[in-house]
């Protein structure tokens, strides 16, 4: 995240909420579970003083980096009216997010995309999912989850809390035209921190 106006990251199966996720890169035995990440984002979203401390910009998203459980990466994010992330994934990280104020909409794909070696994919019918996330509502997601998050309000800011484990190694950004998904770029942590 290079500036307060830069984009912030965020259809695979969600791991069991009670079991730590293992495999892939060297994850510690103290890795948080999906349930622990969900508990963290829900609890943080109820911290009224923290939510009020986030500076809100009328035009671009703002954020504060937080200490998540078990070495996870966490963010408090402010969303001006009409802003969104665009389509993206979180590589090998799983996570959770909760709306702390306002409302957000998530569009996601119920497919697992290839991890590398492609630039354009045609999606099949029936893979699109949408959900409204009002204040206090959230969701968890597994690795390689592809989605976009939006504040569709024309007048009100929204605020959300996000946590990812392992800390985000990369984010792939996509554009979409109908059923065609295009890989546009890959960002690394130095691009957003």
PDB file of C-alpha atoms in Angstrom:
ATOM      1  CA  UNK A   1       0.000   0.000   0.000  1.00  0.00           C
ATOM      2  CA  UNK A   2       1.920   2.926  -1.262  1.00  0.00           C
ATOM      3  CA  UNK A   3      -0.513   5.680  -0.282  1.00  0.00           C
ATOM      4  CA  UNK A   4      -3.826   6.126   1.518  1.00  0.00           C
ATOM      5  CA  UNK A   5      -5.555   6.056  -1.876  1.00  0.00           C
ATOM      6  CA  UNK A   6      -4.043   2.760  -3.027  1.00  0.00           C
ATOM      7  CA  UNK A   7      -6.033  -0.425  -3.264  1.00  0.00           C
ATOM      8  CA  UNK A   8      -6.084  -2.890  -0.397  1.00  0.00           C
ATOM      9  CA  UNK A   9      -6.154  -6.610  -0.853  1.00  0.00           C
ATOM     10  CA  UNK A  10      -8.956  -9.094  -0.132  1.00  0.00           C
ATOM     11  CA  UNK A  11     -13.800 -19.716  -4.373  1.00  0.00           C
ATOM     12  CA  UNK A  12     -11.568 -22.152  -2.819  1.00  0.00           C
ATOM     13  CA  UNK A  13     -12.996 -24.222  -0.016  1.00  0.00           C
ATOM     14  CA  UNK A  14     -12.708 -22.608   3.418  1.00  0.00           C
ATOM     15  CA  UNK A  15     -10.546 -24.639   5.807  1.00  0.00           C
ATOM     16  CA  UNK A  16     -12.206 -26.140   8.856  1.00  0.00           C
ATOM     17  CA  UNK A  17     -12.725 -23.320  11.379  1.00  0.00           C
ATOM     18  CA  UNK A  18     -11.202 -25.343  14.204  1.00  0.00           C
ATOM     19  CA  UNK A  19      -8.047 -26.605  12.507  1.00  0.00           C
ATOM     20  CA  UNK A  20      -4.912 -24.611  11.733  1.00  0.00           C
ATOM     21  CA  UNK A  21      -4.074 -24.424   8.058  1.00  0.00           C
ATOM     22  CA  UNK A  22      -0.806 -26.121   7.198  1.00  0.00           C
ATOM     23  CA  UNK A  23       1.201 -27.024   4.131  1.00  0.00           C
ATOM     24  CA  UNK A  24       2.692 -24.807   1.453  1.00  0.00           C
ATOM     25  CA  UNK A  25       5.237 -22.389   2.848  1.00  0.00           C
ATOM     26  CA  UNK A  26       6.774 -22.826   6.287  1.00  0.00           C
ATOM     27  CA  UNK A  27       3.812 -22.070   8.573  1.00  0.00           C
ATOM     28  CA  UNK A  28       4.342 -22.229  12.294  1.00  0.00           C
ATOM     29  CA  UNK A  29       2.515 -24.690  14.519  1.00  0.00           C
ATOM     30  CA  UNK A  30       0.878 -21.651  16.145  1.00  0.00           C
ATOM     31  CA  UNK A  31      -0.829 -20.610  12.913  1.00  0.00           C
ATOM     32  CA  UNK A  32      -4.219 -19.083  13.641  1.00  0.00           C
ATOM     33  CA  UNK A  33      -7.320 -20.941  12.548  1.00  0.00           C
ATOM     34  CA  UNK A  34      -9.976 -19.443  10.312  1.00  0.00           C
ATOM     35  CA  UNK A  35     -12.200 -19.227  13.411  1.00  0.00           C
ATOM     36  CA  UNK A  36      -9.500 -17.266  15.280  1.00  0.00           C
ATOM     37  CA  UNK A  37      -9.164 -14.813  12.395  1.00  0.00           C
ATOM     38  CA  UNK A  38     -12.951 -14.414  12.310  1.00  0.00           C
ATOM     39  CA  UNK A  39     -13.062 -13.854  16.089  1.00  0.00           C
ATOM     40  CA  UNK A  40     -10.285 -11.270  15.751  1.00  0.00           C
ATOM     41  CA  UNK A  41     -11.980  -9.249  13.004  1.00  0.00           C
ATOM     42  CA  UNK A  42     -15.347  -9.365  14.788  1.00  0.00           C
ATOM     43  CA  UNK A  43     -13.836  -8.298  18.119  1.00  0.00           C
ATOM     44  CA  UNK A  44     -11.777  -5.529  16.519  1.00  0.00           C
ATOM     45  CA  UNK A  45     -14.848  -4.280  14.623  1.00  0.00           C
ATOM     46  CA  UNK A  46     -16.560  -3.731  18.000  1.00  0.00           C
ATOM     47  CA  UNK A  47     -13.696  -1.493  19.255  1.00  0.00           C
ATOM     48  CA  UNK A  48     -15.435   1.870  18.838  1.00  0.00           C
ATOM     49  CA  UNK A  49     -12.345   3.910  19.790  1.00  0.00           C
ATOM     50  CA  UNK A  50     -10.195   2.149  17.197  1.00  0.00           C
ATOM     51  CA  UNK A  51     -12.845   2.498  14.485  1.00  0.00           C
ATOM     52  CA  UNK A  52     -13.194   6.215  15.285  1.00  0.00           C
ATOM     53  CA  UNK A  53      -9.387   6.679  15.093  1.00  0.00           C
ATOM     54  CA  UNK A  54      -9.286   5.800  11.370  1.00  0.00           C
ATOM     55  CA  UNK A  55      -8.950   8.979   9.296  1.00  0.00           C
ATOM     56  CA  UNK A  56     -11.570   8.971   6.554  1.00  0.00           C
ATOM     57  CA  UNK A  57     -10.829  10.535   3.175  1.00  0.00           C
ATOM     58  CA  UNK A  58     -13.736  11.690   0.973  1.00  0.00           C
ATOM     59  CA  UNK A  59     -12.126  10.265  -2.175  1.00  0.00           C
ATOM     60  CA  UNK A  60      -9.765   7.366  -1.423  1.00  0.00           C
ATOM     61  CA  UNK A  61      -9.579   4.424   0.915  1.00  0.00           C
ATOM     62  CA  UNK A  62      -7.536   4.779   4.092  1.00  0.00           C
ATOM     63  CA  UNK A  63      -6.108   2.124   6.387  1.00  0.00           C
ATOM     64  CA  UNK A  64      -4.221   1.307   9.557  1.00  0.00           C
ATOM     65  CA  UNK A  65      -2.066  -1.808   9.871  1.00  0.00           C
ATOM     66  CA  UNK A  66      -3.000  -3.908  12.927  1.00  0.00           C
ATOM     67  CA  UNK A  67      -1.345  -6.761  14.815  1.00  0.00           C
ATOM     68  CA  UNK A  68      -3.371  -9.857  14.020  1.00  0.00           C
ATOM     69  CA  UNK A  69      -3.398 -13.127  15.974  1.00  0.00           C
ATOM     70  CA  UNK A  70      -0.623 -15.699  15.507  1.00  0.00           C
ATOM     71  CA  UNK A  71       1.478 -13.544  13.188  1.00  0.00           C
ATOM     72  CA  UNK A  72      -1.378 -12.784  10.794  1.00  0.00           C
ATOM     73  CA  UNK A  73      -1.542  -9.580   8.771  1.00  0.00           C
ATOM     74  CA  UNK A  74      -4.487  -7.350   9.669  1.00  0.00           C
ATOM     75  CA  UNK A  75      -5.906  -4.041   8.441  1.00  0.00           C
ATOM     76  CA  UNK A  76      -8.557  -1.510   9.437  1.00  0.00           C
ATOM     77  CA  UNK A  77      -9.857  -0.010   6.176  1.00  0.00           C
ATOM     78  CA  UNK A  78     -12.024   3.039   5.455  1.00  0.00           C
ATOM     79  CA  UNK A  79     -14.149   3.033   2.292  1.00  0.00           C
ATOM     80  CA  UNK A  80     -15.537   6.309   0.913  1.00  0.00           C
ATOM     81  CA  UNK A  81     -18.853   6.133  -0.939  1.00  0.00           C
ATOM     82  CA  UNK A  82     -18.555   4.423  -4.314  1.00  0.00           C
ATOM     83  CA  UNK A  83     -15.117   2.842  -3.798  1.00  0.00           C
ATOM     84  CA  UNK A  84     -13.994  -0.752  -4.210  1.00  0.00           C
ATOM     85  CA  UNK A  85     -11.043  -3.066  -4.588  1.00  0.00           C
ATOM     86  CA  UNK A  86     -11.539  -4.429  -8.075  1.00  0.00           C
ATOM     87  CA  UNK A  87     -11.205  -8.178  -8.652  1.00  0.00           C
ATOM     88  CA  UNK A  88      -8.248  -9.756  -6.813  1.00  0.00           C
ATOM     89  CA  UNK A  89      -7.071 -12.774  -4.820  1.00  0.00           C
ATOM     90  CA  UNK A  90      -4.787 -13.254  -1.807  1.00  0.00           C
ATOM     91  CA  UNK A  91      -2.498 -15.973  -3.194  1.00  0.00           C
ATOM     92  CA  UNK A  92      -1.830 -18.656  -0.568  1.00  0.00           C
ATOM     93  CA  UNK A  93      -3.329 -16.713   2.339  1.00  0.00           C
ATOM     94  CA  UNK A  94      -6.685 -17.487   3.936  1.00  0.00           C
ATOM     95  CA  UNK A  95      -8.543 -14.869   5.919  1.00  0.00           C
ATOM     96  CA  UNK A  96     -11.616 -13.142   7.243  1.00  0.00           C
ATOM     97  CA  UNK A  97     -13.175  -9.711   7.197  1.00  0.00           C
ATOM     98  CA  UNK A  98     -16.047  -7.945   8.947  1.00  0.00           C
ATOM     99  CA  UNK A  99     -17.853  -4.678   8.300  1.00  0.00           C
ATOM    100  CA  UNK A 100     -17.368  -2.404  11.322  1.00  0.00           C
ATOM    101  CA  UNK A 101     -19.486   0.532  10.065  1.00  0.00           C
ATOM    102  CA  UNK A 102     -21.721   1.067   7.069  1.00  0.00           C
ATOM    103  CA  UNK A 103     -22.235  -1.716   4.552  1.00  0.00           C
ATOM    104  CA  UNK A 104     -20.086  -3.494   1.979  1.00  0.00           C
ATOM    105  CA  UNK A 105     -20.904  -5.781  -0.920  1.00  0.00           C
ATOM    106  CA  UNK A 106     -18.726  -8.706  -1.939  1.00  0.00           C
ATOM    107  CA  UNK A 107     -18.781 -10.321  -5.380  1.00  0.00           C
ATOM    108  CA  UNK A 108     -16.832 -13.579  -5.519  1.00  0.00           C
ATOM    109  CA  UNK A 109     -16.173 -16.494  -7.839  1.00  0.00           C
ATOM    110  CA  UNK A 110     -16.967 -20.049  -6.775  1.00  0.00           C
ATOM    111  CA  UNK A 111     -13.992 -21.466  -8.687  1.00  0.00           C
ATOM    112  CA  UNK A 112     -10.373 -22.193  -7.956  1.00  0.00           C
ATOM    113  CA  UNK A 113      -8.177 -20.435 -10.500  1.00  0.00           C
ATOM    114  CA  UNK A 114      -4.841 -21.819 -11.647  1.00  0.00           C
ATOM    115  CA  UNK A 115      -2.082 -20.286  -9.532  1.00  0.00           C
ATOM    116  CA  UNK A 116       0.226 -19.390 -12.435  1.00  0.00           C
ATOM    117  CA  UNK A 117       0.730 -19.664 -16.179  1.00  0.00           C
ATOM    118  CA  UNK A 118      -2.347 -17.901 -17.524  1.00  0.00           C
ATOM    119  CA  UNK A 119      -3.420 -14.403 -18.584  1.00  0.00           C
ATOM    120  CA  UNK A 120      -7.052 -14.906 -19.681  1.00  0.00           C
ATOM    121  CA  UNK A 121      -9.732 -17.379 -18.543  1.00  0.00           C
ATOM    122  CA  UNK A 122     -13.314 -17.830 -19.614  1.00  0.00           C
ATOM    123  CA  UNK A 123     -15.577 -18.434 -16.611  1.00  0.00           C
ATOM    124  CA  UNK A 124     -18.466 -20.869 -16.764  1.00  0.00           C
ATOM    125  CA  UNK A 125     -22.058 -20.017 -15.870  1.00  0.00           C
ATOM    126  CA  UNK A 126     -23.063 -20.218 -12.228  1.00  0.00           C
ATOM    127  CA  UNK A 127     -19.738 -19.238 -10.615  1.00  0.00           C
ATOM    128  CA  UNK A 128     -20.767 -15.728  -9.498  1.00  0.00           C
ATOM    129  CA  UNK A 129     -21.702 -15.130  -5.866  1.00  0.00           C
ATOM    130  CA  UNK A 130     -22.744 -11.851  -4.178  1.00  0.00           C
ATOM    131  CA  UNK A 131     -23.421 -10.983  -0.568  1.00  0.00           C
ATOM    132  CA  UNK A 132     -24.285  -7.864   1.392  1.00  0.00           C
ATOM    133  CA  UNK A 133     -22.280  -7.348   4.576  1.00  0.00           C
ATOM    134  CA  UNK A 134     -23.989  -4.888   6.910  1.00  0.00           C
ATOM    135  CA  UNK A 135     -22.357  -3.586  10.094  1.00  0.00           C
ATOM    136  CA  UNK A 136     -21.297  -6.578  12.217  1.00  0.00           C
ATOM    137  CA  UNK A 137     -21.443  -9.069   9.353  1.00  0.00           C
ATOM    138  CA  UNK A 138     -18.391 -10.737   7.878  1.00  0.00           C
ATOM    139  CA  UNK A 139     -17.037 -13.816   6.248  1.00  0.00           C
ATOM    140  CA  UNK A 140     -14.040 -16.115   6.141  1.00  0.00           C
ATOM    141  CA  UNK A 141     -12.391 -17.411   2.984  1.00  0.00           C
ATOM    142  CA  UNK A 142      -9.805 -19.941   1.895  1.00  0.00           C
ATOM    143  CA  UNK A 143      -6.658 -19.702  -0.185  1.00  0.00           C
ATOM    144  CA  UNK A 144      -6.872 -18.267  -3.710  1.00  0.00           C
ATOM    145  CA  UNK A 145     -10.301 -16.710  -3.002  1.00  0.00           C
ATOM    146  CA  UNK A 146     -11.154 -14.355  -5.890  1.00  0.00           C
ATOM    147  CA  UNK A 147     -13.421 -11.426  -5.063  1.00  0.00           C
ATOM    148  CA  UNK A 148     -14.076  -7.720  -5.164  1.00  0.00           C
ATOM    149  CA  UNK A 149     -15.386  -5.657  -2.260  1.00  0.00           C
ATOM    150  CA  UNK A 150     -17.418  -2.475  -2.765  1.00  0.00           C
ATOM    151  CA  UNK A 151     -19.006   0.343  -0.794  1.00  0.00           C
ATOM    152  CA  UNK A 152     -22.040   0.931  -3.003  1.00  0.00           C
ATOM    153  CA  UNK A 153     -23.430   3.744  -0.839  1.00  0.00           C
ATOM    154  CA  UNK A 154     -23.607   7.127  -2.531  1.00  0.00           C
ATOM    155  CA  UNK A 155     -23.334   9.030   0.771  1.00  0.00           C
ATOM    156  CA  UNK A 156     -21.891   6.966   3.649  1.00  0.00           C
ATOM    157  CA  UNK A 157     -18.381   5.735   4.444  1.00  0.00           C
ATOM    158  CA  UNK A 158     -17.908   2.111   5.436  1.00  0.00           C
ATOM    159  CA  UNK A 159     -15.169   0.680   7.679  1.00  0.00           C
ATOM    160  CA  UNK A 160     -13.980  -2.920   7.787  1.00  0.00           C
ATOM    161  CA  UNK A 161     -11.418  -5.129   9.529  1.00  0.00           C
ATOM    162  CA  UNK A 162      -9.418  -7.758   7.569  1.00  0.00           C
ATOM    163  CA  UNK A 163      -6.959 -10.480   8.667  1.00  0.00           C
ATOM    164  CA  UNK A 164      -4.850 -12.828   6.522  1.00  0.00           C
ATOM    165  CA  UNK A 165      -2.550 -15.767   7.261  1.00  0.00           C
ATOM    166  CA  UNK A 166       0.134 -16.204   6.265  1.00  0.00           C
ATOM    167  CA  UNK A 167       0.842 -12.498   5.752  1.00  0.00           C
ATOM    168  CA  UNK A 168       0.050 -11.684   2.129  1.00  0.00           C
ATOM    169  CA  UNK A 169       2.867 -12.869  -0.160  1.00  0.00           C
ATOM    170  CA  UNK A 170       1.234 -11.324  -3.221  1.00  0.00           C
ATOM    171  CA  UNK A 171      -2.052 -10.149  -4.631  1.00  0.00           C
ATOM    172  CA  UNK A 172      -3.119 -10.834  -8.185  1.00  0.00           C
ATOM    173  CA  UNK A 173      -5.369  -8.159  -9.707  1.00  0.00           C
ATOM    174  CA  UNK A 174      -7.868  -8.994 -12.438  1.00  0.00           C
ATOM    175  CA  UNK A 175     -10.171  -7.198 -14.844  1.00  0.00           C
ATOM    176  CA  UNK A 176     -13.388  -8.756 -16.002  1.00  0.00           C
ATOM    177  CA  UNK A 177     -15.445  -8.372 -19.144  1.00  0.00           C
ATOM    178  CA  UNK A 178     -18.534 -10.566 -18.975  1.00  0.00           C
ATOM    179  CA  UNK A 179     -17.345 -14.142 -18.505  1.00  0.00           C
ATOM    180  CA  UNK A 180     -13.704 -13.345 -19.333  1.00  0.00           C
ATOM    181  CA  UNK A 181     -11.249 -12.768 -16.484  1.00  0.00           C
ATOM    182  CA  UNK A 182      -7.889 -11.163 -17.323  1.00  0.00           C
ATOM    183  CA  UNK A 183      -4.822 -11.215 -15.074  1.00  0.00           C
ATOM    184  CA  UNK A 184      -3.663  -7.581 -15.037  1.00  0.00           C
ATOM    185  CA  UNK A 185      -0.838  -7.466 -12.495  1.00  0.00           C
ATOM    186  CA  UNK A 186       0.728  -9.094  -9.473  1.00  0.00           C
ATOM    187  CA  UNK A 187       1.538  -6.958  -6.433  1.00  0.00           C
ATOM    188  CA  UNK A 188       3.992  -7.819  -3.674  1.00  0.00           C
ATOM    189  CA  UNK A 189       4.009  -6.494  -0.077  1.00  0.00           C
ATOM    190  CA  UNK A 190       6.432  -3.682  -0.915  1.00  0.00           C
ATOM    191  CA  UNK A 191       3.745  -2.317  -3.280  1.00  0.00           C
ATOM    192  CA  UNK A 192       1.240  -1.612  -0.489  1.00  0.00           C
ATOM    193  CA  UNK A 193       3.191  -1.315   2.790  1.00  0.00           C
TER     194      UNK A 193
END
